[in-house]
XYZ file of C-alpha atoms in Angstrom:
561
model
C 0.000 0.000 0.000
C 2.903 2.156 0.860
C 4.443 1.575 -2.181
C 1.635 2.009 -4.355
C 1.153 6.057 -2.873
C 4.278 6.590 -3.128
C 4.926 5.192 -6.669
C 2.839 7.958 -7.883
C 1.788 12.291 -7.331
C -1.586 11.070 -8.089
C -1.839 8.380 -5.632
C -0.304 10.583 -3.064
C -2.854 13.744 -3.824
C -5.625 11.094 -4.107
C -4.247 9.183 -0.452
C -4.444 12.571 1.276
C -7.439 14.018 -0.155
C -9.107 11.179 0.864
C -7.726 11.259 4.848
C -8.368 14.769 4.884
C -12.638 14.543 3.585
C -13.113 11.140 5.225
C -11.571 11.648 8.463
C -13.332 14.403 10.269
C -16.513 13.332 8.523
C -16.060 9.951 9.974
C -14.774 11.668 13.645
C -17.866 13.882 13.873
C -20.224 11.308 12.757
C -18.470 8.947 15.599
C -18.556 11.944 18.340
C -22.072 13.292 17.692
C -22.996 10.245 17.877
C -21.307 9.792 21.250
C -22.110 13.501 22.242
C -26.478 12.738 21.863
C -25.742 9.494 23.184
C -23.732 10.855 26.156
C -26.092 14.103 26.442
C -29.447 12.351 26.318
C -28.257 9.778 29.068
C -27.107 13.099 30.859
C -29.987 14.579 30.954
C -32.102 10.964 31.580
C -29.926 10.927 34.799
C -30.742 14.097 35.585
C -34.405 13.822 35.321
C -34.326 10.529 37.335
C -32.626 12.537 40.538
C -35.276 15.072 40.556
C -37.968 12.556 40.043
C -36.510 10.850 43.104
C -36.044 13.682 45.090
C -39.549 14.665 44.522
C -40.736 11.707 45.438
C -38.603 11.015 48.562
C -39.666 14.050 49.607
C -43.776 13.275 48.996
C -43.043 10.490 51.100
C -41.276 12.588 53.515
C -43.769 14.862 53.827
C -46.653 11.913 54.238
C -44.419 10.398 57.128
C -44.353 13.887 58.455
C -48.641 14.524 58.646
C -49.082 10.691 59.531
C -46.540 10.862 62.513
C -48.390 14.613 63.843
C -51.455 12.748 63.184
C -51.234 10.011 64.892
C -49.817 11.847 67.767
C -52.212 13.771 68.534
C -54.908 11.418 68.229
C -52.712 9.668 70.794
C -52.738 12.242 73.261
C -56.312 13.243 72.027
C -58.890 12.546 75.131
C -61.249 12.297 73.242
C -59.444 8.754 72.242
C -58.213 8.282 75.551
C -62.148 8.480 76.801
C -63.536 6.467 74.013
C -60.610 3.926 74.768
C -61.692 3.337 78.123
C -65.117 3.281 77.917
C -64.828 0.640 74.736
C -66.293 3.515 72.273
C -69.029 4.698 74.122
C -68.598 7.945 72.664
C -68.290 6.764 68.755
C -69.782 9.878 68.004
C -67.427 12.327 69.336
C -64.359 10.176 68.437
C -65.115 10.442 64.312
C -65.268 14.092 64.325
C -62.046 14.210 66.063
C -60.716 11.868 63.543
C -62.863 13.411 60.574
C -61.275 16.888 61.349
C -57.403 15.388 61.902
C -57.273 13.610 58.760
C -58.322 15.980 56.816
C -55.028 16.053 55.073
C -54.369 12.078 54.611
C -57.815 11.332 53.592
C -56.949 11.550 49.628
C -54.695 9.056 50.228
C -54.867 7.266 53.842
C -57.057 5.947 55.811
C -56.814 6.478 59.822
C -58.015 3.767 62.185
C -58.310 3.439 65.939
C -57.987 -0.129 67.657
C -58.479 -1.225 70.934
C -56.281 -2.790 73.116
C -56.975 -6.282 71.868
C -56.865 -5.073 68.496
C -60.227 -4.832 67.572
C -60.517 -2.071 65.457
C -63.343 0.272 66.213
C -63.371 3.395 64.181
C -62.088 3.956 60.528
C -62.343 7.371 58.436
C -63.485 5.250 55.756
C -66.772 3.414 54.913
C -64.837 -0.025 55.302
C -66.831 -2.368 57.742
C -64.956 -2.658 61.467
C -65.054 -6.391 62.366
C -61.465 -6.467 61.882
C -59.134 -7.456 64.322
C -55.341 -7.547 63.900
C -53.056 -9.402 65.821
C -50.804 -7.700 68.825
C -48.491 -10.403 69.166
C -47.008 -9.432 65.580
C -47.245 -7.172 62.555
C -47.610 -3.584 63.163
C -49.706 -3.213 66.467
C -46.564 -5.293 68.056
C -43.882 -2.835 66.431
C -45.933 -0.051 67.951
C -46.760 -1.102 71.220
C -42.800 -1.807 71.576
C -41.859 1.699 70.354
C -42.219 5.193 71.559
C -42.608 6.529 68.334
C -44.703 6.234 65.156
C -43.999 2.599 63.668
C -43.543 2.118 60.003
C -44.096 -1.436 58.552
C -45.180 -2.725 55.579
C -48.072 -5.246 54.391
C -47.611 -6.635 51.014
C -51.803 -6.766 50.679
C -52.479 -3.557 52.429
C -49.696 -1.480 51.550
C -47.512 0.215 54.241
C -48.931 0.924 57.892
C -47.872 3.636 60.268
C -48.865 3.205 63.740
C -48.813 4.752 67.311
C -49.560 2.930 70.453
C -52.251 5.361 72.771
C -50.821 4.523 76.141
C -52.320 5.380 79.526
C -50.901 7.712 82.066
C -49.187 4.657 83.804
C -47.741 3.523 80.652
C -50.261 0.898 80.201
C -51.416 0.117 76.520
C -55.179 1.516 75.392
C -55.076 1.508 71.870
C -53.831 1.833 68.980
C -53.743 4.817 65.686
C -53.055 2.849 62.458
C -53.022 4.950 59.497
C -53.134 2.459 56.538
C -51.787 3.775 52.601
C -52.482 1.265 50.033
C -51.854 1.321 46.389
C -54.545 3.161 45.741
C -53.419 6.191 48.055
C -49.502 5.888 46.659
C -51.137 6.141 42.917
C -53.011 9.375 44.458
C -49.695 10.806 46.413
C -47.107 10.034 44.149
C -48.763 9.852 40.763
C -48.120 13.424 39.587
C -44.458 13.183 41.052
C -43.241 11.442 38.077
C -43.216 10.700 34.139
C -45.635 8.380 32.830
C -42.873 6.277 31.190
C -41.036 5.421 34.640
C -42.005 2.959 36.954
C -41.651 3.579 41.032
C -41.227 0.726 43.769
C -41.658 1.273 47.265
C -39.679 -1.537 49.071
C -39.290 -2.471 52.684
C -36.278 -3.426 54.624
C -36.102 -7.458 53.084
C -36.448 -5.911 49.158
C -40.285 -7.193 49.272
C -42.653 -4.607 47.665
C -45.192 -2.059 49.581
C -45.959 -0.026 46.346
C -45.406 -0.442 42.432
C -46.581 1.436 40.193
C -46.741 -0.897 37.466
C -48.282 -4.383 38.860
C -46.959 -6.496 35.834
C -44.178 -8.504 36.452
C -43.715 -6.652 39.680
C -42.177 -9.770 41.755
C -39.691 -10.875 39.116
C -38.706 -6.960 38.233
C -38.052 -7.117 41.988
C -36.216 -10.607 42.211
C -33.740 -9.567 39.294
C -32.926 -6.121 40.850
C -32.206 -8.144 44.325
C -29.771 -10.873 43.023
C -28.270 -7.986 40.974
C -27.664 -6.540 44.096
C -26.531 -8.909 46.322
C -24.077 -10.071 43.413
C -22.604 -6.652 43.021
C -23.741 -5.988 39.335
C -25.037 -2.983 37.341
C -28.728 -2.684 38.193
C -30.515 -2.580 35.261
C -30.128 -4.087 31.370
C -30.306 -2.329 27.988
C -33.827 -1.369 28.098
C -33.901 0.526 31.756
C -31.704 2.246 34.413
C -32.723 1.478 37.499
C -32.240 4.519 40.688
C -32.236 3.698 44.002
C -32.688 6.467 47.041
C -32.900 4.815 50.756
C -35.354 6.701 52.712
C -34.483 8.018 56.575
C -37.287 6.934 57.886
C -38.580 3.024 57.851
C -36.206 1.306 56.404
C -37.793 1.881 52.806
C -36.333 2.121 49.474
C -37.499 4.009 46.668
C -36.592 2.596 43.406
C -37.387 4.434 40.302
C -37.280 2.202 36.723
C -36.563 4.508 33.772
C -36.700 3.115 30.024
C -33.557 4.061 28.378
C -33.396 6.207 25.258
C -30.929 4.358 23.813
C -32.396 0.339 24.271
C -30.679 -2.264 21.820
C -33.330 -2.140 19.089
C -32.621 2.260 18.979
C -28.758 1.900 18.842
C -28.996 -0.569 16.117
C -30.943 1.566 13.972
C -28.223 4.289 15.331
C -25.234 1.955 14.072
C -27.028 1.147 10.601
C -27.335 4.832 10.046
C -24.071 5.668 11.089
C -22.757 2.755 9.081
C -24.866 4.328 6.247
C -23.922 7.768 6.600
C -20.205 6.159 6.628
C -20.516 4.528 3.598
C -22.260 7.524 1.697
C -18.995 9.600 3.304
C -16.377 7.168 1.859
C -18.353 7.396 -1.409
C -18.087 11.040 -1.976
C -15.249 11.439 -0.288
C -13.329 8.508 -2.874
C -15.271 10.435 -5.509
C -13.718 13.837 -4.897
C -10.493 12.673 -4.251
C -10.302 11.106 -7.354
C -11.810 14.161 -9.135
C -9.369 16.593 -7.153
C -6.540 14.308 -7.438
C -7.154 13.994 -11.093
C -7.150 17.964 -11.651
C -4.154 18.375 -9.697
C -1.943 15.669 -10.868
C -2.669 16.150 -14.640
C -0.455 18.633 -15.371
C 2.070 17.012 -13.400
C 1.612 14.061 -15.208
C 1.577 16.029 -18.717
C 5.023 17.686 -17.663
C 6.676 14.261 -16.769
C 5.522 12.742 -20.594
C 6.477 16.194 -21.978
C 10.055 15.532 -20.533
C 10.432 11.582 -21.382
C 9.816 12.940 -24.885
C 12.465 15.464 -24.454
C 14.693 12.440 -22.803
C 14.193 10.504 -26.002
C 15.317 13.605 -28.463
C 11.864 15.149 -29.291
C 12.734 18.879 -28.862
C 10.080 20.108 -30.186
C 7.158 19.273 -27.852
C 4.741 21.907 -26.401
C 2.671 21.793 -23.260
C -1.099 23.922 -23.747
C -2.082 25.373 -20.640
C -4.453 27.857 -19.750
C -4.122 27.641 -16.132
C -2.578 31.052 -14.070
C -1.509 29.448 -11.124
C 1.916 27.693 -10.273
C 1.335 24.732 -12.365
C 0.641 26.986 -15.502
C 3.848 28.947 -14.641
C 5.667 25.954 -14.902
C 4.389 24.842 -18.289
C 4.976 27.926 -19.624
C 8.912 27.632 -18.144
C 9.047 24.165 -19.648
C 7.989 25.447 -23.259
C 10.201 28.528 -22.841
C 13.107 25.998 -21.753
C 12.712 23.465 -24.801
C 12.174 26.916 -27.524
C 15.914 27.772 -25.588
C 16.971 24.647 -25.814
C 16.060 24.155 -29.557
C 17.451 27.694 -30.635
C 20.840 26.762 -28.588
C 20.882 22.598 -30.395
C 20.396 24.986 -33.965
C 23.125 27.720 -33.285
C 25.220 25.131 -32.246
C 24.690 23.163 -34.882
C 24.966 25.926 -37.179
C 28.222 26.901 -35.466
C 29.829 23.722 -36.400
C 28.504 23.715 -39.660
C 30.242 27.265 -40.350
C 33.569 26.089 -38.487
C 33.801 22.747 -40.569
C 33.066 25.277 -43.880
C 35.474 26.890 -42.938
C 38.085 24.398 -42.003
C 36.894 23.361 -45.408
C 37.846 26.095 -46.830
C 41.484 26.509 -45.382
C 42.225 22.738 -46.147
C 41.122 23.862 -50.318
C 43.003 26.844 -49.892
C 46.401 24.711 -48.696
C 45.974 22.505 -51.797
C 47.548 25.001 -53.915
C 50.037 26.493 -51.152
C 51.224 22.202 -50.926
C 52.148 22.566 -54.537
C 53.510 26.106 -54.182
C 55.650 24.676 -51.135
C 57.917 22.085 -53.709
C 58.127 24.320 -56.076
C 59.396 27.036 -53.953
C 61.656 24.320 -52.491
C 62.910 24.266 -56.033
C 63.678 28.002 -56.342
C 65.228 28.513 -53.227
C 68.057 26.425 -54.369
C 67.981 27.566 -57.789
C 68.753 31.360 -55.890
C 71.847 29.681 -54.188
C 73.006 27.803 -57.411
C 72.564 31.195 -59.333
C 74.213 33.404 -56.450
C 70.936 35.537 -55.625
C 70.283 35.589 -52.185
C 67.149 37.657 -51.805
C 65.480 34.774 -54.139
C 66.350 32.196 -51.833
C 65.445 34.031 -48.509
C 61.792 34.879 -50.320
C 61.540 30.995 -50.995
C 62.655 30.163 -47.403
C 60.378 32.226 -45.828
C 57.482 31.504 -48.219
C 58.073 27.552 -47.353
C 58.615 27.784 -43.958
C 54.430 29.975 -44.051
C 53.102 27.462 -46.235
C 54.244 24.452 -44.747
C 52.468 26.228 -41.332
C 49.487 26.655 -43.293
C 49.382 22.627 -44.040
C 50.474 21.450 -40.862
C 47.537 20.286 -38.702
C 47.590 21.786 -35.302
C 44.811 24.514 -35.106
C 46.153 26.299 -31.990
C 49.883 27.280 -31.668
C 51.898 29.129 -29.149
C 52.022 32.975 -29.329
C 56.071 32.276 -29.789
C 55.656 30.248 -32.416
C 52.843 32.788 -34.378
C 55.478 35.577 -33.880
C 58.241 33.386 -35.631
C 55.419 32.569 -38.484
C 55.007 36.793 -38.279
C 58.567 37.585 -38.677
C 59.057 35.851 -41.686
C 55.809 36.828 -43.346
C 57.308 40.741 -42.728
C 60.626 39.632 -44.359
C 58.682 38.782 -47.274
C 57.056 41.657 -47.565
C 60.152 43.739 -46.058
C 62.057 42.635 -49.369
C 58.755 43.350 -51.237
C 58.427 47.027 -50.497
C 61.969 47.566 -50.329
C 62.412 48.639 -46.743
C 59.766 51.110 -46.992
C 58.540 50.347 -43.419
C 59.617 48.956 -39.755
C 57.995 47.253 -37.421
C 58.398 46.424 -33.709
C 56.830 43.325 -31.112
C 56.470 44.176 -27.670
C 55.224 41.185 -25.841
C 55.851 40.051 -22.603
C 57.521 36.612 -21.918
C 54.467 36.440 -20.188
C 52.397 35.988 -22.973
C 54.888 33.795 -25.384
C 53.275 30.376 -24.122
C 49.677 31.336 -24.577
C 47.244 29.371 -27.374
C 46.626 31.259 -30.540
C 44.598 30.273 -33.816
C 47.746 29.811 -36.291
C 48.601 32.319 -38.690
C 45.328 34.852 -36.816
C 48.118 37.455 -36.995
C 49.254 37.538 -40.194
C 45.905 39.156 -42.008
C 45.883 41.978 -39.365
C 49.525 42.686 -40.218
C 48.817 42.552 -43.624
C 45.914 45.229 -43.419
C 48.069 47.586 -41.893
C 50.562 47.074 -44.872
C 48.635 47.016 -47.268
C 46.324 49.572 -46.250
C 48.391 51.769 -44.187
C 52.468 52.237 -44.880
C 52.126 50.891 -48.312
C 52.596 53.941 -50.085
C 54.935 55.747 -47.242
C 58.759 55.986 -47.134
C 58.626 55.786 -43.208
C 56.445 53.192 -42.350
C 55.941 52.188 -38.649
C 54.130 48.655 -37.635
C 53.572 47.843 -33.729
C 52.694 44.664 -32.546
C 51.677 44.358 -28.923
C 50.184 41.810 -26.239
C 48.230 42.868 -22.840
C 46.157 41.500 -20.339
C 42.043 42.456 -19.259
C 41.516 39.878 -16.474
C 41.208 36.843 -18.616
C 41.318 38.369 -21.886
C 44.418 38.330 -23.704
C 44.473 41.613 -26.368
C 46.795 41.454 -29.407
C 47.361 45.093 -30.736
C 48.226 45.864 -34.197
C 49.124 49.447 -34.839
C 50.580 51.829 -38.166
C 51.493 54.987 -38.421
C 49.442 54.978 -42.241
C 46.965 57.110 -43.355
C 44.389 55.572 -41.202
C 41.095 53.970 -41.390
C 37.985 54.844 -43.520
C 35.166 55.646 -41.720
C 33.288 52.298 -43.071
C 35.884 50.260 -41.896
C 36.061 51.651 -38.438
C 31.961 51.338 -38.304
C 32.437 47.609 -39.481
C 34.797 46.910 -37.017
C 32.461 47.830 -34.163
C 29.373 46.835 -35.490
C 28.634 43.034 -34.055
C 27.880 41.889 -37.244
C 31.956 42.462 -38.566
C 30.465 43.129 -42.437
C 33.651 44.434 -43.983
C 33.599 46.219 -47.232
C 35.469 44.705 -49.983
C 39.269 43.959 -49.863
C 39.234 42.858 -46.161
C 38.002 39.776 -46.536
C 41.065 38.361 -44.122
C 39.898 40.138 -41.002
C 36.504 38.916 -41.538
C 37.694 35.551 -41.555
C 39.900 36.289 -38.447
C 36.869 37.469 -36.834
C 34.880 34.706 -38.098
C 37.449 31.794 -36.248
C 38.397 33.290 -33.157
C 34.233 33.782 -32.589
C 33.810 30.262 -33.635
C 36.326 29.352 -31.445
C 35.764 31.190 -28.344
C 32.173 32.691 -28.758
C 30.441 36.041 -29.812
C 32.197 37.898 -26.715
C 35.535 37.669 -28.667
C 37.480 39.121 -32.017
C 38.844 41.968 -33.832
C 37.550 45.681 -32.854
C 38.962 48.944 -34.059
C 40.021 51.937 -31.547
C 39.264 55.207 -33.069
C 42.758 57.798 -33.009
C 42.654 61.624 -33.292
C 45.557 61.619 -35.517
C 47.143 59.628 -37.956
C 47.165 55.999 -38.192
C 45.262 52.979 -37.191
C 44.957 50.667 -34.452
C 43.277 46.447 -34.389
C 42.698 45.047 -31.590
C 42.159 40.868 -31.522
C 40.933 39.604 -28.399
C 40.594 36.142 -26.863
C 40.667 34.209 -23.861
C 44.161 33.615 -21.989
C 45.194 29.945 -22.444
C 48.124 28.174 -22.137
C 50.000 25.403 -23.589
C 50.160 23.723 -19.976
C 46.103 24.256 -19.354
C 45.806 22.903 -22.832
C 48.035 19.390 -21.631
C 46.318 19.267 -18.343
């Protein structure tokens, strides 16, 4: 996998454009998830704790009338009276209780039994041959307590009583204030949400109230072994909250269905599964269209350059894009047009050195020829006794067998000993008419010169210059510019025509007609060394003329190494 993104831009764009869509769409369909999850279980808790507390504190508030109730019916005599007398005074006693339970009778019912636990008035319509035992059950938890006695009776509900004791501590009766199912649905039914179930449970787990009667004993059984094995009360379908009560040993237990059961998050994970899968859809679909815009002109490029790898020059990206990538095909283009115009100049320079190297090698044909038969009248000048016929012919030889040797590049030593005889030549030619003087550095004698590139420049000055003067002066001189090496050729002649000087410094070098030597000086030393180099002309204020040839400074040894 790792080698297939990085095997290709594409890949790579398509890799992270992909991480980057799929990612956080993925991590915020995970944590909202999480978040309404997390929230509405939040706020589920919430509810449940102020449900309970509401409740605990109906019950509170019950416990709180029954116990004033039943305490002063207790110390009511009234009760006392109608104790004693075995309810003589019925009567009196049920307006007393009437009036006291004024507040309990929505949801309680207040009884009074005798000693023997007959019970002999109710604030209810209920019949009153009832008796309850007082050796157990709640008129023995009263008559052993002081205070109001809270116990509960899984078929009547949950009964608070007070023993009504005599003045000697002796037992007359007893104030039972019964609260069955019917009274908890009154008292606690607007205390909590219709979807919640509440169970009121004694000290043993075993129920006093439910609200919900189905089930109730095995709802009750699994929250107790639960319990008593130390594991989360509840299962995926409800939470179950417990709050212990202060008073009685009761426990309130609230039942709350969860938002969230097993059948909801299913649906949750199929729709986050879905909403996944639509995600790494459109997100694979936009890479791929991104990845595809982005890489194509990369890709175009890398062809565009095998091509040029394989010789095609002459390719051409089209781009109308302004941004970096267009930038860059318009460099490419603008490097192969370079590229193309430097393969045909250099081409082209080859082609005009080899013409001309063609040239030369025609042009020593003749000289080869001329070289024998010079050979042949030097010696016929020493047979015959005439010297200056024999030093022509030497001098003549020794140029032309120069001209048909086949090193291209000579020393400057050896170009001035090629020079010197060329001006004997012409010394013996013009009859002495003219001088001329070198003034070169040993410096300069080892660096590389184009053989025979002096001898046209010295022959312009001649020729055009001291030809026709008794006095002639020629100067030949070397200097230095950083790593330019200058050759000066200078007369003291009539000087140069205006033409000639413009040709000279024009960088085209077209010379009229009759110089057709410097051009072809010009013409080498810029095929050799480049268009920065050759022959310019200095203008003078008086008389005469001066050449200047200039090339790079090389020598022999740089040559050899």
């Amino acid at each position: 996998m790792i080698r297939w993104i990085k095997r290709s831009f594409k890949n790579r764009i398509f890799v992270t454009v992909l991480l980057v869509t799929l990612l956080p769409m993925l991590l915020c369909d995970v944590l909202v998830m999480q978040l309404a999850i997390g929230n509405s279980q939040e706020l589920l808790d919430q509810q449940a704790v102020n449900e309970l507390q509401l409740l605990e504190e109906e019950l509170e508030s019950m416990m709180e009338q029954t116990d004033a109730l039943t305490r002063e019916l207790a110390e009511s005599t009234v009760v006392r009276s109608a104790l004693r007398r075995g309810g003589s005074d019925s009567k009196l006693l049920y307006q007393v209780l009437y009036q006291e339970s004024a507040q309990l009778r929505d949801y309680a019912v207040a009884q009074v039994y005798d000693s023997e636990g007959r019970r002999l008035y109710s604030s209810d319509s209920s019949q009153l041959e009832v008796q309850l035992p007082t050796g157990w059950g709640a008129l023995r938890s009263a008559g052993d307590s002081q205070e109001l006695s809270i116990e509960a009776d899984r078929e009547a509900g949950l009964n608070l009583t007070r023993a009504v004791r005599s003045y000697d501590g002796g037992i007359l009766g007893y104030i039972l204030v019964r609260v069955q199912e019917s009274g908890f649905d009154s008292l606690l039914g607007d205390s909590f949400g219709s979807s919640n179930d509440i169970f009121l449970l004694d000290g043993t787990w075993r129920r006093v109230y439910c609200s919900d009667s189905i089930h109730t004993e095995e709802k009750i059984s699994a929250m107790r072994e639960a319990l008593l094995s130390g594991q989360e009360l509840g299962d995926g379908y409800y939470s179950i909250y417990l709050r212990a009560l202060d008073r009685g040993g009761l426990t309130l237990v609230l039942q709350q269905p969860r938002a969230y059961t097993p059948t909801v998050m299913s649906s949750v994970y199929y729709a986050c599964l879905m909403m996944g899968l639509l995600c790494l859809v459109l997100s694979l679909v936009c890479a791929w269209i991104i990845s595809r815009y982005l890489s194509k002109p990369v890709k175009e490029l890398d062809e565009a350059m095998g091509l040029v790898e394989k010789g095609d020059y002459d390719v051409e990206l089209s781009s109308d894009r302004s941004d970096e990538m267009g930038r860059l095909s318009s460099s490419f283009n603008r490097m192969t047009r370079e590229y193309r115009q430097n393969l045909e100049r250099s081409v082209q320079h080859e082609r005009e050195l080899n013409e001309t190297e063609l040239s030369m090698l025609q042009a020593q044909l003749n000289p080869h020829f001329l070289y024998n038969t010079l050979d042949s009248m030097k010696w016929l000048g020493v047979t015959n006794h005439v010297p200056q016929v024999a030093a022509m012919a030497t001098g003549l030889a020794a140029l032309l067998r120069a001209g048909i040797s086949g090193d291209k590049l000579i020393t400057l030593e050896q170009e001035l000993e090629l020079l010197e005889k060329y001006l004997d030549i012409q010394s013996v030619r013009f009859e002495d008419r003219f001088t001329w003087e070198t003034d070169i550095d040993e410096s300069f004698q080892h660096c590389l010169v184009p053989k025979l590139i002096l001898q046209p420049l010295v022959e312009n000055a001649i020729i055009h210059g001291v030809a026709n003067m008794d006095d002639g002066y020629i100067k030949l001189s070397a200097s230095a510019e950083g790593e330019t090496l200058v050759l000066a050729v200078e007369d003291n002649g009539q000087g140069m025509p205006e033409e000639m000087l413009a040709a000279l410094q024009s960088p085209d070098k077209e010379m009229p007609a009759g110089h057709l030597g410097l051009r072809n000086v010009d013409r080498i030393v810029r095929l050799y060394y480049g268009r920065d180099y050759g022959i310019s002309a200095v203008p003078r204020t008086g008389p005469g003329s001066r050449v200047e040839l200039r090339m790079p400074v090389r020598k022999k040894e740089e040559e050899n190494a």
